[in-house]
PDB file of C-alpha atoms in Angstrom:
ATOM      1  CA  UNK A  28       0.000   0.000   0.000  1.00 77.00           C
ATOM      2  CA  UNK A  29       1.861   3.423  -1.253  1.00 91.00           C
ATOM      3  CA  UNK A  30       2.195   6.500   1.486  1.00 96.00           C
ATOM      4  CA  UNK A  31      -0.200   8.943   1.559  1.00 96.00           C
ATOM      5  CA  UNK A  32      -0.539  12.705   2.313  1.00 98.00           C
ATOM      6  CA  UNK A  33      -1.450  12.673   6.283  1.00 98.00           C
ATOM      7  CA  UNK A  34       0.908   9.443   6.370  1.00 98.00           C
ATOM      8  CA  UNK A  35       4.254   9.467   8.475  1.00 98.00           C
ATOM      9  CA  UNK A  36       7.690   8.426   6.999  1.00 97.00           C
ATOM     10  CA  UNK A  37       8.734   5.342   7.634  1.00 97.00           C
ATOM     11  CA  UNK A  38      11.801   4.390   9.413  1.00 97.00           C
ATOM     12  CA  UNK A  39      15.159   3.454   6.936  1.00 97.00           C
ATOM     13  CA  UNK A  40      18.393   3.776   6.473  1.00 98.00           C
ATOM     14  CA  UNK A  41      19.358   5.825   3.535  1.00 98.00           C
ATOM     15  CA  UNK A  42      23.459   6.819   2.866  1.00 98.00           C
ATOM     16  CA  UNK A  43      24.880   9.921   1.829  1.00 98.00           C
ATOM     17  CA  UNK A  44      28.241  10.336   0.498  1.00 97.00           C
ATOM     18  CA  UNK A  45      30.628  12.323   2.623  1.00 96.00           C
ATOM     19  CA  UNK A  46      34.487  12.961   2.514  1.00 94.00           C
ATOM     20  CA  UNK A  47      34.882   9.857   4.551  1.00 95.00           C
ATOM     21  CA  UNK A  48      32.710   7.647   3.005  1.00 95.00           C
ATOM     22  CA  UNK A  49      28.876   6.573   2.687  1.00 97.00           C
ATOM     23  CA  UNK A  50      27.355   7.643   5.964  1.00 98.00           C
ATOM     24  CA  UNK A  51      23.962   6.241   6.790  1.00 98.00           C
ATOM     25  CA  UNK A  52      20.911   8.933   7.450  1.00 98.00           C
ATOM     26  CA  UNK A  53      17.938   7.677   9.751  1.00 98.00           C
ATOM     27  CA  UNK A  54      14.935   9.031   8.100  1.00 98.00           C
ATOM     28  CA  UNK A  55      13.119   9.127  11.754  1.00 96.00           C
ATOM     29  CA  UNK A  56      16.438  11.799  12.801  1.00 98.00           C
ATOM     30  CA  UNK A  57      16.760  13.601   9.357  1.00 98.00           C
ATOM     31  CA  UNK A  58      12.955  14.515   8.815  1.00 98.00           C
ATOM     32  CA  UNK A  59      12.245  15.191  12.772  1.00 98.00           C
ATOM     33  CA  UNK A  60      11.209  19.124  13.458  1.00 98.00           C
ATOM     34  CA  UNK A  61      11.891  20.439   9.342  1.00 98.00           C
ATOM     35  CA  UNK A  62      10.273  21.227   6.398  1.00 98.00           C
ATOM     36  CA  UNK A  63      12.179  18.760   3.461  1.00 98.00           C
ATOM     37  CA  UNK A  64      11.256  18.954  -0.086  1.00 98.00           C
ATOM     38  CA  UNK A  65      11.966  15.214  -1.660  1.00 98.00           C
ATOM     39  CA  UNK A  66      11.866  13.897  -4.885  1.00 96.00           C
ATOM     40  CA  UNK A  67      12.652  10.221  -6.068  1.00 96.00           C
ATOM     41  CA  UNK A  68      13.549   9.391  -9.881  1.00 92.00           C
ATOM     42  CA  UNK A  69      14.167   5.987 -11.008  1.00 88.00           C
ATOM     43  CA  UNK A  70      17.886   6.147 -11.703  1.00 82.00           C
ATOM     44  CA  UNK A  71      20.914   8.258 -11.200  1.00 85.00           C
ATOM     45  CA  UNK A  72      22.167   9.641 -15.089  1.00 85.00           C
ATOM     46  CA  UNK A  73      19.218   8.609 -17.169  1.00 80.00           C
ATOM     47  CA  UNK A  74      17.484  10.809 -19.601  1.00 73.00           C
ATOM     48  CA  UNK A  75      14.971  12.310 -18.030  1.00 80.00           C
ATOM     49  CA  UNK A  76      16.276  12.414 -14.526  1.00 78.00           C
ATOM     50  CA  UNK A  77      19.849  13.923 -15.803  1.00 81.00           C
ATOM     51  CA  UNK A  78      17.997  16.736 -18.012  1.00 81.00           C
ATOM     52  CA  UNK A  79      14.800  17.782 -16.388  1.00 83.00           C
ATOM     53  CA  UNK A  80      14.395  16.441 -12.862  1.00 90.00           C
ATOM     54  CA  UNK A  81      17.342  16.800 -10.903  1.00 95.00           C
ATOM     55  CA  UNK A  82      18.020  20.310 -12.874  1.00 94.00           C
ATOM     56  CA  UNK A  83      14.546  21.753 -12.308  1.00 95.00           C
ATOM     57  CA  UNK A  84      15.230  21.070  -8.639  1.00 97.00           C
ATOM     58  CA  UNK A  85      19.164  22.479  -8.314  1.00 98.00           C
ATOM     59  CA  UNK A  86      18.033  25.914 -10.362  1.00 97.00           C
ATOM     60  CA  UNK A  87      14.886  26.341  -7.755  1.00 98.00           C
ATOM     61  CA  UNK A  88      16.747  25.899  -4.411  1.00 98.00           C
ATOM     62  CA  UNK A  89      16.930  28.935  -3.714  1.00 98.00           C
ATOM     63  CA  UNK A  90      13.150  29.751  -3.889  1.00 98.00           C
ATOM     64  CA  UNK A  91      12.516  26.128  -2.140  1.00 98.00           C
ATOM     65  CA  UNK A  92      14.702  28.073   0.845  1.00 98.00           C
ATOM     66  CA  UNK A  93      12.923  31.803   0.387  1.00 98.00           C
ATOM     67  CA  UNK A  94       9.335  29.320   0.877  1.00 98.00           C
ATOM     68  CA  UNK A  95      10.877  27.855   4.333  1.00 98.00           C
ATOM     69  CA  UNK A  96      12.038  24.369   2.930  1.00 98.00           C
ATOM     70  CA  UNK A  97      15.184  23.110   5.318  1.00 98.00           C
ATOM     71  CA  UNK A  98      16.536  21.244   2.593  1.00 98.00           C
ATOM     72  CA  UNK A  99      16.097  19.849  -0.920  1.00 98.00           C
ATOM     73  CA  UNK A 100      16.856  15.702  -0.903  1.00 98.00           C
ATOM     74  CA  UNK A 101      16.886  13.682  -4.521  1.00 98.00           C
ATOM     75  CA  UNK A 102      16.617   9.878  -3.359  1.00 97.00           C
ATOM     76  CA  UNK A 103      16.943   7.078  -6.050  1.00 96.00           C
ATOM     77  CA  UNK A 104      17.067   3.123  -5.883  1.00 93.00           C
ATOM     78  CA  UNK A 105      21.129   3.556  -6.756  1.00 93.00           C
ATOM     79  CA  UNK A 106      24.243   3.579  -3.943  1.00 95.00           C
ATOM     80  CA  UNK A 107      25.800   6.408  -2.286  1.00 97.00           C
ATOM     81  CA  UNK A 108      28.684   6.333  -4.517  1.00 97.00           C
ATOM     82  CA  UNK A 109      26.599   6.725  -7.758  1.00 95.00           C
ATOM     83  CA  UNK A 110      24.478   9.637  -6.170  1.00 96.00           C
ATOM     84  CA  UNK A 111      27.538  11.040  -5.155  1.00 97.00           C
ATOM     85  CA  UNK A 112      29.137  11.333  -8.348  1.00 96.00           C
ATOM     86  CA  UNK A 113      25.795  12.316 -10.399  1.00 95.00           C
ATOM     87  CA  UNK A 114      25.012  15.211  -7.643  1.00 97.00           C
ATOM     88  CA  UNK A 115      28.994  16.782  -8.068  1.00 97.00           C
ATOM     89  CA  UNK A 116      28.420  15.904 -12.078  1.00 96.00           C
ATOM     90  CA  UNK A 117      24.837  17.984 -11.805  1.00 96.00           C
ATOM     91  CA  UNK A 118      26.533  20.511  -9.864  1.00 97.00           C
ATOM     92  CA  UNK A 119      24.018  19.899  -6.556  1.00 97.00           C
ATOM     93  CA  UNK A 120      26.575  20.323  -3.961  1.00 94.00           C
ATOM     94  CA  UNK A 121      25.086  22.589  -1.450  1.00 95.00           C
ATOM     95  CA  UNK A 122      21.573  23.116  -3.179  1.00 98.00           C
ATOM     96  CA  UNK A 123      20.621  19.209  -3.644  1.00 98.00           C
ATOM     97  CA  UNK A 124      21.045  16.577  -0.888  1.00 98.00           C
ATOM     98  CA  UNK A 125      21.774  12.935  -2.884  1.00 98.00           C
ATOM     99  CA  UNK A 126      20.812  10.131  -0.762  1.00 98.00           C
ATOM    100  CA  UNK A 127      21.109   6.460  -1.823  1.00 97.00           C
ATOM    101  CA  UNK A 128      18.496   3.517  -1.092  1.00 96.00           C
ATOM    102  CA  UNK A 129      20.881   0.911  -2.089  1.00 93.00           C
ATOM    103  CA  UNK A 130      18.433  -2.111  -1.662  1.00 93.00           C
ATOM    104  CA  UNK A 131      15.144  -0.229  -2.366  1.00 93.00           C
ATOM    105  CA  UNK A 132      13.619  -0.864   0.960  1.00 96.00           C
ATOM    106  CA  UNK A 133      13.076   3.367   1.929  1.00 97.00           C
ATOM    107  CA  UNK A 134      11.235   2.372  -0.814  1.00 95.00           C
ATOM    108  CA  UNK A 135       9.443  -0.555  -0.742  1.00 95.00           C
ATOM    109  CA  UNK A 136       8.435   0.679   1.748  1.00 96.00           C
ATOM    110  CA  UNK A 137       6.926   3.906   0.976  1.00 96.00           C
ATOM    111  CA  UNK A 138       4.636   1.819  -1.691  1.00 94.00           C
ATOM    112  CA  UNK A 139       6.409   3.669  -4.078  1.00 91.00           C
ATOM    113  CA  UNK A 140       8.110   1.102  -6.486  1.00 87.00           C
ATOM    114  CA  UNK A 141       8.036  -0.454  -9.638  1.00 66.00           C
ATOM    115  CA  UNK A 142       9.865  -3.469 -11.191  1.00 70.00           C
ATOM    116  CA  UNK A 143      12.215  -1.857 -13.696  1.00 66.00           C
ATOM    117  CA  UNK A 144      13.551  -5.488 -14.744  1.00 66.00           C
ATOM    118  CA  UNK A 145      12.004  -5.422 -18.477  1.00 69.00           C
ATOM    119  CA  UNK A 146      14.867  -2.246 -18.639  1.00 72.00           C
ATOM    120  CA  UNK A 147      17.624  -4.010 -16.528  1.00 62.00           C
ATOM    121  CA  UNK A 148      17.061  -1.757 -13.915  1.00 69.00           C
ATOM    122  CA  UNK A 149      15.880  -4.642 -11.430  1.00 59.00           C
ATOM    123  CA  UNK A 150      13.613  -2.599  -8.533  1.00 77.00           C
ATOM    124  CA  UNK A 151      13.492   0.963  -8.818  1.00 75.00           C
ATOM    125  CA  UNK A 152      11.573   4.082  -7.426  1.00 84.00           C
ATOM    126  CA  UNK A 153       9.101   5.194  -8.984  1.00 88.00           C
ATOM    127  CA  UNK A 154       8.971   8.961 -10.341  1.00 92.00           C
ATOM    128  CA  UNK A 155       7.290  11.634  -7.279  1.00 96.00           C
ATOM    129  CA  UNK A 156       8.182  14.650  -5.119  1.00 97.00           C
ATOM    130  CA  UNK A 157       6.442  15.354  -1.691  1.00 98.00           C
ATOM    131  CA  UNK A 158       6.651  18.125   1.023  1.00 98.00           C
ATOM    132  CA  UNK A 159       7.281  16.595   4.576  1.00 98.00           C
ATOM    133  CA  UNK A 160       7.226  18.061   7.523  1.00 98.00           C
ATOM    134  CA  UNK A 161       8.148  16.681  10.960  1.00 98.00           C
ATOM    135  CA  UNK A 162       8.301  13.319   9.306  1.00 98.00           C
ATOM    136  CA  UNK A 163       4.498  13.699   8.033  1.00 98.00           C
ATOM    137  CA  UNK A 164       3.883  13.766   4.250  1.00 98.00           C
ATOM    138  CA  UNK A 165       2.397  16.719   3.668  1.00 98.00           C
ATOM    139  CA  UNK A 166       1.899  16.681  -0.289  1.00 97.00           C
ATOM    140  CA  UNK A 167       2.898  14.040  -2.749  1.00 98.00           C
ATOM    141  CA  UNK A 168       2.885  14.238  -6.015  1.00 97.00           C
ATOM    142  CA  UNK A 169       3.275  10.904  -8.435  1.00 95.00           C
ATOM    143  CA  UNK A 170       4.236  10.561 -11.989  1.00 92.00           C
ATOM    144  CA  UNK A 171       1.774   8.304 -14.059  1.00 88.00           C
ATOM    145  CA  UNK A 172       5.010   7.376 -16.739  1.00 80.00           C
ATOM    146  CA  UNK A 173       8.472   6.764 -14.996  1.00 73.00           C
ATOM    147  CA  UNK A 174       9.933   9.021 -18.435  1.00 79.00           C
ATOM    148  CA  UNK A 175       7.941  12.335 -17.563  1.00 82.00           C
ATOM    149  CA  UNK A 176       8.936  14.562 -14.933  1.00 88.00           C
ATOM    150  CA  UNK A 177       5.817  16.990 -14.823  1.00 87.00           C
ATOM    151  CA  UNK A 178       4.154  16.911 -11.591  1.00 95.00           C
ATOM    152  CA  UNK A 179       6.332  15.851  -9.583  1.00 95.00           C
ATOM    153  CA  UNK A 180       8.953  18.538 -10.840  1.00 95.00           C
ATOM    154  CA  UNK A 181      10.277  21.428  -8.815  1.00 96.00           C
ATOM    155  CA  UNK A 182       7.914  24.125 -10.163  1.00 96.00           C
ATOM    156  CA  UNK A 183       4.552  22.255  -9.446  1.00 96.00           C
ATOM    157  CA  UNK A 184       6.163  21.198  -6.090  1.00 97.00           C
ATOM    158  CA  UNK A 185       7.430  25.093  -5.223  1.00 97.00           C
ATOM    159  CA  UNK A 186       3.565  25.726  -5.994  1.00 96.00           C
ATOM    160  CA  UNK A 187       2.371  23.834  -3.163  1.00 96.00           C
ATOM    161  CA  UNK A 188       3.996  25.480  -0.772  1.00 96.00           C
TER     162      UNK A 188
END
């Protein structure tokens, strides 16, 4: 069953790359007490995620900020190490926060997945953005197609707020 707006987060382990290595964030820690502006893509350097979603969301951080977002987080079904180098490739580095759900299971168990196998992907996210605050979803916004990134891009998402 996929997360809802009036839902909580569920608890995970996502990881971040830092200078001294992949450091796991606890979602219950990271969203507790702020106002975070995620959005999920099914795969770090593909098409659409590489020219229109992660870009949309790096050129609008600073009117994310001006609307009293604490921080901008792109989360995809890929490793630390991958986000890592696609954020610094992007140029996201201070505007975009890159976490990794390695084994999908932030995920699965949002309700938020799709089996990406008929592409080689294996599981991957499917394509949304939400507003959360305090840990409770407070707008959500999913992508019919996986290869579109309309609602769930930055400017419908900076409109919610």
């Amino acid at each position: 069953m996929a997360i809802n707006v009036g839902d909580r987060i569920p608890e995970a382990t996502l990881m971040q790359l830092t200078d001294k290595g992949p450091a796991p964030v606890k979602t219950g820690e990271f969203f507790k007490g702020r106002k975070v502006a995620v959005f999920a893509l099914p795969g770090a350097f593909t098409p659409t995620c590489s020219n229109q979603h992660l870009p949309g969301f790096i050129k609008s951080a600073d009117d994310f900020k001006a609307k009293g977002v604490d921080e901008i987080v792109c989360l995809s079904v890929n490793d630390a190490f991958v986000m890592g180098a696609w954020g610094k490739q992007q140029g996201a580095d201070g505007k975009v926060t890159m976490l990794g759900d390695g084994n999908g299971d932030f995920t699965k168990a949002l309700g938020l997945d799709f089996d990406g196998s008929g592409f080689g992907m294996g599981r991957r996210s499917l394509r949304y953005s939400m507003i959360v605050e305090d840990g409770v979803v407070k707008s959500l916004n999913k992508e019919a197609n996986p290869g579109e990134a309309k609602i769930s891009g930055a400017e419908n998402l900076l409109s919610q707020l």
